[in-house]
Amino acid sequence: MLMDLLLRIALAGALGGLIGLERQLRAKEAGLRTHILVGIGSAMFMIVSKYGFDDIIMQAHIGLDPSRIAAQVVSGMGFLGAGTIIIQKQIVKGLTTAAGLWVTAAIGLVIGSGLYEIGIYGTLLALVVLETFRRISHWLIGRHHTLVFHLKPKSVPMVLIVLEKERVRTGQVSIVNRDVETGLCEMTIDVTLSRKIAPHQIYDSLLEIKGVHSVEMH
């Protein structure tokens, strides 16, 4: 029994590590170690939930709900997931990583309960969604980026015209008030680049605009 429980903890950590490795290769907020710890922790919580109160349950007139601890793990993951979500300049990032941590916790709970096949299947399915569907999305829709400009206010219309000529799909545009000393303002634009558009082409075209001092792509 003890070896089986130790195997569950180790396997939950290993499966969580596979998801964390994919996230770390993408330079995301939560990586390998975070996902391993989530997998190990949730498996241990599940083991405690199932087997940690056997001595108390054996006493008369005592009844416990073995699902209560597991349910609290699901709720508690909301706090950890929220920490990976970044809201910067009205742009939300980290939702996929937060969802990955949530799935990792579920995998840990499943493995901790002894359902090995379900946990392994869930891990493989999560990796397919994170990797394969990412490539399909980029192939069909394109890659989402954020362009950050430091430019003269009068150059803003020309930037939008150039992006339209380059057939770049634009999203939300935000402009920060002009700096008094430099006379420059900061403009942020959400764009989607199809696989036919090379990023360096966009850089060259935008930097040629008079009044554009710098362009950053995130």
PDB file of C-alpha atoms in Angstrom:
ATOM      1  CA  MET A   1       0.000   0.000   0.000  1.00  0.00           C
ATOM      2  CA  LEU A   2       2.759   2.437   0.946  1.00  0.00           C
ATOM      3  CA  MET A   3       4.688   1.863  -2.289  1.00  0.00           C
ATOM      4  CA  ASP A   4       1.519   2.407  -4.304  1.00  0.00           C
ATOM      5  CA  LEU A   5       0.903   5.757  -2.601  1.00  0.00           C
ATOM      6  CA  LEU A   6       4.517   6.825  -3.151  1.00  0.00           C
ATOM      7  CA  LEU A   7       4.150   5.856  -6.816  1.00  0.00           C
ATOM      8  CA  ARG A   8       1.038   8.011  -7.103  1.00  0.00           C
ATOM      9  CA  ILE A   9       2.841  11.077  -5.746  1.00  0.00           C
ATOM     10  CA  ALA A  10       5.853  10.576  -8.026  1.00  0.00           C
ATOM     11  CA  LEU A  11       3.701   9.931 -11.109  1.00  0.00           C
ATOM     12  CA  ALA A  12       1.539  12.979 -10.435  1.00  0.00           C
ATOM     13  CA  GLY A  13       4.673  15.118 -10.201  1.00  0.00           C
ATOM     14  CA  ALA A  14       6.111  13.621 -13.398  1.00  0.00           C
ATOM     15  CA  LEU A  15       2.903  14.156 -15.385  1.00  0.00           C
ATOM     16  CA  GLY A  16       2.603  17.698 -14.094  1.00  0.00           C
ATOM     17  CA  GLY A  17       6.235  18.242 -15.072  1.00  0.00           C
ATOM     18  CA  LEU A  18       5.459  17.346 -18.697  1.00  0.00           C
ATOM     19  CA  ILE A  19       2.914  20.151 -18.877  1.00  0.00           C
ATOM     20  CA  GLY A  20       5.262  22.485 -17.023  1.00  0.00           C
ATOM     21  CA  LEU A  21       8.087  21.711 -19.445  1.00  0.00           C
ATOM     22  CA  GLU A  22       5.940  22.783 -22.386  1.00  0.00           C
ATOM     23  CA  ARG A  23       5.055  26.019 -20.580  1.00  0.00           C
ATOM     24  CA  GLN A  24       8.696  26.721 -19.681  1.00  0.00           C
ATOM     25  CA  LEU A  25       9.827  26.155 -23.266  1.00  0.00           C
ATOM     26  CA  ARG A  26       7.344  28.883 -24.208  1.00  0.00           C
ATOM     27  CA  ALA A  27       8.812  31.163 -21.493  1.00  0.00           C
ATOM     28  CA  LYS A  28       5.485  31.331 -19.664  1.00  0.00           C
ATOM     29  CA  GLU A  29       4.803  32.541 -16.149  1.00  0.00           C
ATOM     30  CA  ALA A  30       4.636  29.124 -14.451  1.00  0.00           C
ATOM     31  CA  GLY A  31       7.117  26.504 -15.612  1.00  0.00           C
ATOM     32  CA  LEU A  32       8.498  23.079 -14.819  1.00  0.00           C
ATOM     33  CA  ARG A  33       8.967  23.327 -11.047  1.00  0.00           C
ATOM     34  CA  THR A  34       5.620  25.017 -10.430  1.00  0.00           C
ATOM     35  CA  HIS A  35       3.677  22.341 -12.291  1.00  0.00           C
ATOM     36  CA  ILE A  36       5.595  19.515 -10.595  1.00  0.00           C
ATOM     37  CA  LEU A  37       4.798  20.972  -7.189  1.00  0.00           C
ATOM     38  CA  VAL A  38       1.132  21.395  -8.100  1.00  0.00           C
ATOM     39  CA  GLY A  39       0.958  17.768  -9.246  1.00  0.00           C
ATOM     40  CA  ILE A  40       2.685  16.461  -6.124  1.00  0.00           C
ATOM     41  CA  GLY A  41       0.662  18.639  -3.779  1.00  0.00           C
ATOM     42  CA  SER A  42      -2.719  17.800  -5.247  1.00  0.00           C
ATOM     43  CA  ALA A  43      -1.904  14.069  -5.230  1.00  0.00           C
ATOM     44  CA  MET A  44      -0.946  14.271  -1.553  1.00  0.00           C
ATOM     45  CA  PHE A  45      -4.150  16.158  -0.766  1.00  0.00           C
ATOM     46  CA  MET A  46      -6.155  13.455  -2.526  1.00  0.00           C
ATOM     47  CA  ILE A  47      -4.352  10.693  -0.628  1.00  0.00           C
ATOM     48  CA  VAL A  48      -5.019  12.452   2.669  1.00  0.00           C
ATOM     49  CA  SER A  49      -8.624  12.931   1.654  1.00  0.00           C
ATOM     50  CA  LYS A  50      -9.071   9.224   0.904  1.00  0.00           C
ATOM     51  CA  TYR A  51      -6.888   7.528   3.503  1.00  0.00           C
ATOM     52  CA  GLY A  52      -5.821  10.084   6.086  1.00  0.00           C
ATOM     53  CA  PHE A  53      -8.811   9.700   8.399  1.00  0.00           C
ATOM     54  CA  ASP A  54      -9.206   5.928   8.537  1.00  0.00           C
ATOM     55  CA  ASP A  55      -8.447   5.838  12.263  1.00  0.00           C
ATOM     56  CA  ILE A  56     -11.149   8.408  12.987  1.00  0.00           C
ATOM     57  CA  ILE A  57     -13.746   6.900  10.679  1.00  0.00           C
ATOM     58  CA  MET A  58     -13.418   3.551  12.464  1.00  0.00           C
ATOM     59  CA  GLN A  59     -14.745   5.158  15.646  1.00  0.00           C
ATOM     60  CA  ALA A  60     -18.453   4.973  16.283  1.00  0.00           C
ATOM     61  CA  HIS A  61     -20.865   7.747  15.297  1.00  0.00           C
ATOM     62  CA  ILE A  62     -18.299   9.583  13.143  1.00  0.00           C
ATOM     63  CA  GLY A  63     -18.811  10.218   9.443  1.00  0.00           C
ATOM     64  CA  LEU A  64     -16.538  12.209   7.136  1.00  0.00           C
ATOM     65  CA  ASP A  65     -16.876  13.366   3.540  1.00  0.00           C
ATOM     66  CA  PRO A  66     -13.711  12.219   1.725  1.00  0.00           C
ATOM     67  CA  SER A  67     -14.325  14.665  -1.135  1.00  0.00           C
ATOM     68  CA  ARG A  68     -14.074  17.839   0.947  1.00  0.00           C
ATOM     69  CA  ILE A  69     -10.279  18.228   0.767  1.00  0.00           C
ATOM     70  CA  ALA A  70     -10.232  17.511  -2.967  1.00  0.00           C
ATOM     71  CA  ALA A  71     -12.930  20.147  -3.492  1.00  0.00           C
ATOM     72  CA  GLN A  72     -10.832  22.715  -1.637  1.00  0.00           C
ATOM     73  CA  VAL A  73      -7.867  21.973  -3.909  1.00  0.00           C
ATOM     74  CA  VAL A  74      -9.985  22.979  -6.893  1.00  0.00           C
ATOM     75  CA  SER A  75     -10.950  26.236  -5.187  1.00  0.00           C
ATOM     76  CA  GLY A  76      -7.424  26.920  -3.966  1.00  0.00           C
ATOM     77  CA  MET A  77      -5.982  26.580  -7.457  1.00  0.00           C
ATOM     78  CA  GLY A  78      -7.895  29.716  -8.368  1.00  0.00           C
ATOM     79  CA  PHE A  79      -5.502  31.784  -6.254  1.00  0.00           C
ATOM     80  CA  LEU A  80      -2.400  30.229  -7.799  1.00  0.00           C
ATOM     81  CA  GLY A  81      -3.819  30.532 -11.294  1.00  0.00           C
ATOM     82  CA  ALA A  82      -4.728  34.169 -10.734  1.00  0.00           C
ATOM     83  CA  GLY A  83      -1.090  34.866  -9.904  1.00  0.00           C
ATOM     84  CA  THR A  84      -0.037  33.827 -13.417  1.00  0.00           C
ATOM     85  CA  ILE A  85      -2.505  36.171 -15.110  1.00  0.00           C
ATOM     86  CA  ILE A  86      -0.998  39.526 -15.996  1.00  0.00           C
ATOM     87  CA  ILE A  87      -3.070  42.550 -16.926  1.00  0.00           C
ATOM     88  CA  GLN A  88      -0.785  45.107 -18.511  1.00  0.00           C
ATOM     89  CA  LYS A  89      -1.969  48.061 -20.564  1.00  0.00           C
ATOM     90  CA  GLN A  90      -5.429  46.487 -20.844  1.00  0.00           C
ATOM     91  CA  ILE A  91      -3.917  43.277 -22.262  1.00  0.00           C
ATOM     92  CA  VAL A  92      -4.579  39.991 -20.456  1.00  0.00           C
ATOM     93  CA  LYS A  93      -1.835  37.351 -20.526  1.00  0.00           C
ATOM     94  CA  GLY A  94      -1.339  34.048 -18.750  1.00  0.00           C
ATOM     95  CA  LEU A  95      -4.816  32.555 -19.053  1.00  0.00           C
ATOM     96  CA  THR A  96      -3.540  29.410 -20.780  1.00  0.00           C
ATOM     97  CA  THR A  97      -0.889  28.883 -18.109  1.00  0.00           C
ATOM     98  CA  ALA A  98      -3.509  29.361 -15.386  1.00  0.00           C
ATOM     99  CA  ALA A  99      -5.718  26.774 -17.086  1.00  0.00           C
ATOM    100  CA  GLY A 100      -2.690  24.461 -17.334  1.00  0.00           C
ATOM    101  CA  LEU A 101      -2.123  24.694 -13.587  1.00  0.00           C
ATOM    102  CA  TRP A 102      -5.796  23.935 -13.016  1.00  0.00           C
ATOM    103  CA  VAL A 103      -5.561  20.845 -15.245  1.00  0.00           C
ATOM    104  CA  THR A 104      -2.339  19.796 -13.491  1.00  0.00           C
ATOM    105  CA  ALA A 105      -4.146  19.933 -10.152  1.00  0.00           C
ATOM    106  CA  ALA A 106      -6.914  17.767 -11.599  1.00  0.00           C
ATOM    107  CA  ILE A 107      -4.328  15.265 -12.858  1.00  0.00           C
ATOM    108  CA  GLY A 108      -2.757  15.141  -9.405  1.00  0.00           C
ATOM    109  CA  LEU A 109      -6.124  14.483  -7.799  1.00  0.00           C
ATOM    110  CA  VAL A 110      -6.923  11.742 -10.298  1.00  0.00           C
ATOM    111  CA  ILE A 111      -3.550  10.041  -9.828  1.00  0.00           C
ATOM    112  CA  GLY A 112      -3.831  10.448  -6.060  1.00  0.00           C
ATOM    113  CA  SER A 113      -7.127   8.600  -6.145  1.00  0.00           C
ATOM    114  CA  GLY A 114      -5.510   5.710  -8.034  1.00  0.00           C
ATOM    115  CA  LEU A 115      -7.002   6.292 -11.488  1.00  0.00           C
ATOM    116  CA  TYR A 116      -3.703   6.011 -13.349  1.00  0.00           C
ATOM    117  CA  GLU A 117      -5.106   5.580 -16.844  1.00  0.00           C
ATOM    118  CA  ILE A 118      -7.317   8.678 -16.552  1.00  0.00           C
ATOM    119  CA  GLY A 119      -4.407  10.770 -15.284  1.00  0.00           C
ATOM    120  CA  ILE A 120      -2.063   9.695 -18.077  1.00  0.00           C
ATOM    121  CA  TYR A 121      -4.779  10.215 -20.688  1.00  0.00           C
ATOM    122  CA  GLY A 122      -5.537  13.673 -19.291  1.00  0.00           C
ATOM    123  CA  THR A 123      -1.852  14.611 -19.446  1.00  0.00           C
ATOM    124  CA  LEU A 124      -1.491  13.503 -23.061  1.00  0.00           C
ATOM    125  CA  LEU A 125      -4.668  15.323 -24.028  1.00  0.00           C
ATOM    126  CA  ALA A 126      -3.488  18.518 -22.309  1.00  0.00           C
ATOM    127  CA  LEU A 127      -0.162  18.360 -24.167  1.00  0.00           C
ATOM    128  CA  VAL A 128      -1.982  17.886 -27.469  1.00  0.00           C
ATOM    129  CA  VAL A 129      -4.117  20.948 -26.782  1.00  0.00           C
ATOM    130  CA  LEU A 130      -1.133  23.072 -25.702  1.00  0.00           C
ATOM    131  CA  GLU A 131       1.195  22.110 -28.545  1.00  0.00           C
ATOM    132  CA  THR A 132      -0.742  20.770 -31.531  1.00  0.00           C
ATOM    133  CA  PHE A 133      -3.671  23.161 -31.280  1.00  0.00           C
ATOM    134  CA  ARG A 134      -1.240  26.057 -30.864  1.00  0.00           C
ATOM    135  CA  ARG A 135       0.306  25.226 -34.220  1.00  0.00           C
ATOM    136  CA  ILE A 136      -3.088  24.789 -35.848  1.00  0.00           C
ATOM    137  CA  SER A 137      -4.185  28.160 -34.466  1.00  0.00           C
ATOM    138  CA  HIS A 138      -1.061  29.869 -35.786  1.00  0.00           C
ATOM    139  CA  TRP A 139      -1.498  28.231 -39.181  1.00  0.00           C
ATOM    140  CA  LEU A 140      -5.175  29.119 -39.566  1.00  0.00           C
ATOM    141  CA  ILE A 141      -5.390  32.448 -37.726  1.00  0.00           C
ATOM    142  CA  GLY A 142      -1.839  33.699 -37.244  1.00  0.00           C
ATOM    143  CA  ARG A 143       0.291  34.761 -34.308  1.00  0.00           C
ATOM    144  CA  HIS A 144      -0.932  37.397 -31.899  1.00  0.00           C
ATOM    145  CA  HIS A 145       1.547  40.106 -30.963  1.00  0.00           C
ATOM    146  CA  THR A 146       1.575  43.470 -29.276  1.00  0.00           C
ATOM    147  CA  LEU A 147       3.364  46.361 -30.961  1.00  0.00           C
ATOM    148  CA  VAL A 148       4.615  49.140 -28.705  1.00  0.00           C
ATOM    149  CA  PHE A 149       5.583  52.419 -30.407  1.00  0.00           C
ATOM    150  CA  HIS A 150       7.308  55.557 -29.184  1.00  0.00           C
ATOM    151  CA  LEU A 151       6.432  58.161 -31.759  1.00  0.00           C
ATOM    152  CA  LYS A 152       5.254  61.653 -32.527  1.00  0.00           C
ATOM    153  CA  PRO A 153       1.453  62.011 -32.247  1.00  0.00           C
ATOM    154  CA  LYS A 154       1.171  63.123 -35.881  1.00  0.00           C
ATOM    155  CA  SER A 155       2.681  59.775 -36.984  1.00  0.00           C
ATOM    156  CA  VAL A 156      -0.153  57.689 -35.523  1.00  0.00           C
ATOM    157  CA  PRO A 157      -2.385  57.760 -38.648  1.00  0.00           C
ATOM    158  CA  MET A 158       0.539  56.790 -40.883  1.00  0.00           C
ATOM    159  CA  VAL A 159       1.301  53.757 -38.693  1.00  0.00           C
ATOM    160  CA  LEU A 160      -2.260  52.504 -39.092  1.00  0.00           C
ATOM    161  CA  ILE A 161      -2.108  53.069 -42.847  1.00  0.00           C
ATOM    162  CA  VAL A 162       1.143  51.102 -43.162  1.00  0.00           C
ATOM    163  CA  LEU A 163      -0.267  48.206 -41.142  1.00  0.00           C
ATOM    164  CA  GLU A 164      -3.314  48.145 -43.388  1.00  0.00           C
ATOM    165  CA  LYS A 165      -1.118  48.122 -46.505  1.00  0.00           C
ATOM    166  CA  GLU A 166       0.878  45.228 -45.067  1.00  0.00           C
ATOM    167  CA  ARG A 167      -2.412  43.373 -44.489  1.00  0.00           C
ATOM    168  CA  VAL A 168      -1.846  43.128 -40.766  1.00  0.00           C
ATOM    169  CA  ARG A 169      -5.012  42.557 -38.757  1.00  0.00           C
ATOM    170  CA  THR A 170      -5.165  45.098 -35.954  1.00  0.00           C
ATOM    171  CA  GLY A 171      -7.067  44.942 -32.694  1.00  0.00           C
ATOM    172  CA  GLN A 172      -7.202  47.257 -29.723  1.00  0.00           C
ATOM    173  CA  VAL A 173      -5.229  50.501 -29.948  1.00  0.00           C
ATOM    174  CA  SER A 174      -4.243  52.526 -26.892  1.00  0.00           C
ATOM    175  CA  ILE A 175      -2.253  55.772 -26.729  1.00  0.00           C
ATOM    176  CA  VAL A 176      -0.577  57.224 -23.651  1.00  0.00           C
ATOM    177  CA  ASN A 177      -0.394  61.004 -23.307  1.00  0.00           C
ATOM    178  CA  ARG A 178       2.569  62.750 -24.880  1.00  0.00           C
ATOM    179  CA  ASP A 179       5.730  63.205 -22.839  1.00  0.00           C
ATOM    180  CA  VAL A 180       6.377  66.938 -22.355  1.00  0.00           C
ATOM    181  CA  GLU A 181      10.167  66.659 -22.578  1.00  0.00           C
ATOM    182  CA  THR A 182      10.522  64.390 -25.610  1.00  0.00           C
ATOM    183  CA  GLY A 183       7.243  65.172 -27.348  1.00  0.00           C
ATOM    184  CA  LEU A 184       6.708  61.432 -27.862  1.00  0.00           C
ATOM    185  CA  CYS A 185       3.680  59.353 -26.981  1.00  0.00           C
ATOM    186  CA  GLU A 186       3.440  55.606 -26.452  1.00  0.00           C
ATOM    187  CA  MET A 187       1.021  53.664 -28.636  1.00  0.00           C
ATOM    188  CA  THR A 188       0.136  50.000 -28.155  1.00  0.00           C
ATOM    189  CA  ILE A 189      -1.567  47.977 -30.885  1.00  0.00           C
ATOM    190  CA  ASP A 190      -2.706  44.350 -30.815  1.00  0.00           C
ATOM    191  CA  VAL A 191      -1.945  42.711 -34.149  1.00  0.00           C
ATOM    192  CA  THR A 192      -2.273  39.292 -35.744  1.00  0.00           C
ATOM    193  CA  LEU A 193       0.463  38.260 -38.179  1.00  0.00           C
ATOM    194  CA  SER A 194      -0.349  35.508 -40.641  1.00  0.00           C
ATOM    195  CA  ARG A 195       2.324  32.970 -41.515  1.00  0.00           C
ATOM    196  CA  LYS A 196       2.855  34.780 -44.841  1.00  0.00           C
ATOM    197  CA  ILE A 197       4.042  37.958 -43.102  1.00  0.00           C
ATOM    198  CA  ALA A 198       7.609  38.091 -41.811  1.00  0.00           C
ATOM    199  CA  PRO A 199       8.054  40.189 -38.646  1.00  0.00           C
ATOM    200  CA  HIS A 200      11.186  41.880 -40.000  1.00  0.00           C
ATOM    201  CA  GLN A 201       9.166  43.251 -42.912  1.00  0.00           C
ATOM    202  CA  ILE A 202       6.802  44.940 -40.477  1.00  0.00           C
ATOM    203  CA  TYR A 203       9.719  46.359 -38.490  1.00  0.00           C
ATOM    204  CA  ASP A 204      11.370  47.832 -41.568  1.00  0.00           C
ATOM    205  CA  SER A 205       8.155  49.384 -42.871  1.00  0.00           C
ATOM    206  CA  LEU A 206       7.212  50.912 -39.517  1.00  0.00           C
ATOM    207  CA  LEU A 207      10.663  52.310 -38.723  1.00  0.00           C
ATOM    208  CA  GLU A 208      10.698  54.109 -42.071  1.00  0.00           C
ATOM    209  CA  ILE A 209       7.754  56.247 -40.965  1.00  0.00           C
ATOM    210  CA  LYS A 210       8.821  59.743 -40.068  1.00  0.00           C
ATOM    211  CA  GLY A 211       8.311  60.415 -36.355  1.00  0.00           C
ATOM    212  CA  VAL A 212       8.533  56.775 -35.247  1.00  0.00           C
ATOM    213  CA  HIS A 213      11.454  56.510 -32.824  1.00  0.00           C
ATOM    214  CA  SER A 214      11.148  52.876 -31.708  1.00  0.00           C
ATOM    215  CA  VAL A 215       9.033  49.766 -32.222  1.00  0.00           C
ATOM    216  CA  GLU A 216       8.851  46.758 -29.917  1.00  0.00           C
ATOM    217  CA  MET A 217       7.010  43.492 -30.557  1.00  0.00           C
ATOM    218  CA  HIS A 218       5.837  41.264 -27.714  1.00  0.00           C
TER     219      HIS A 218
END
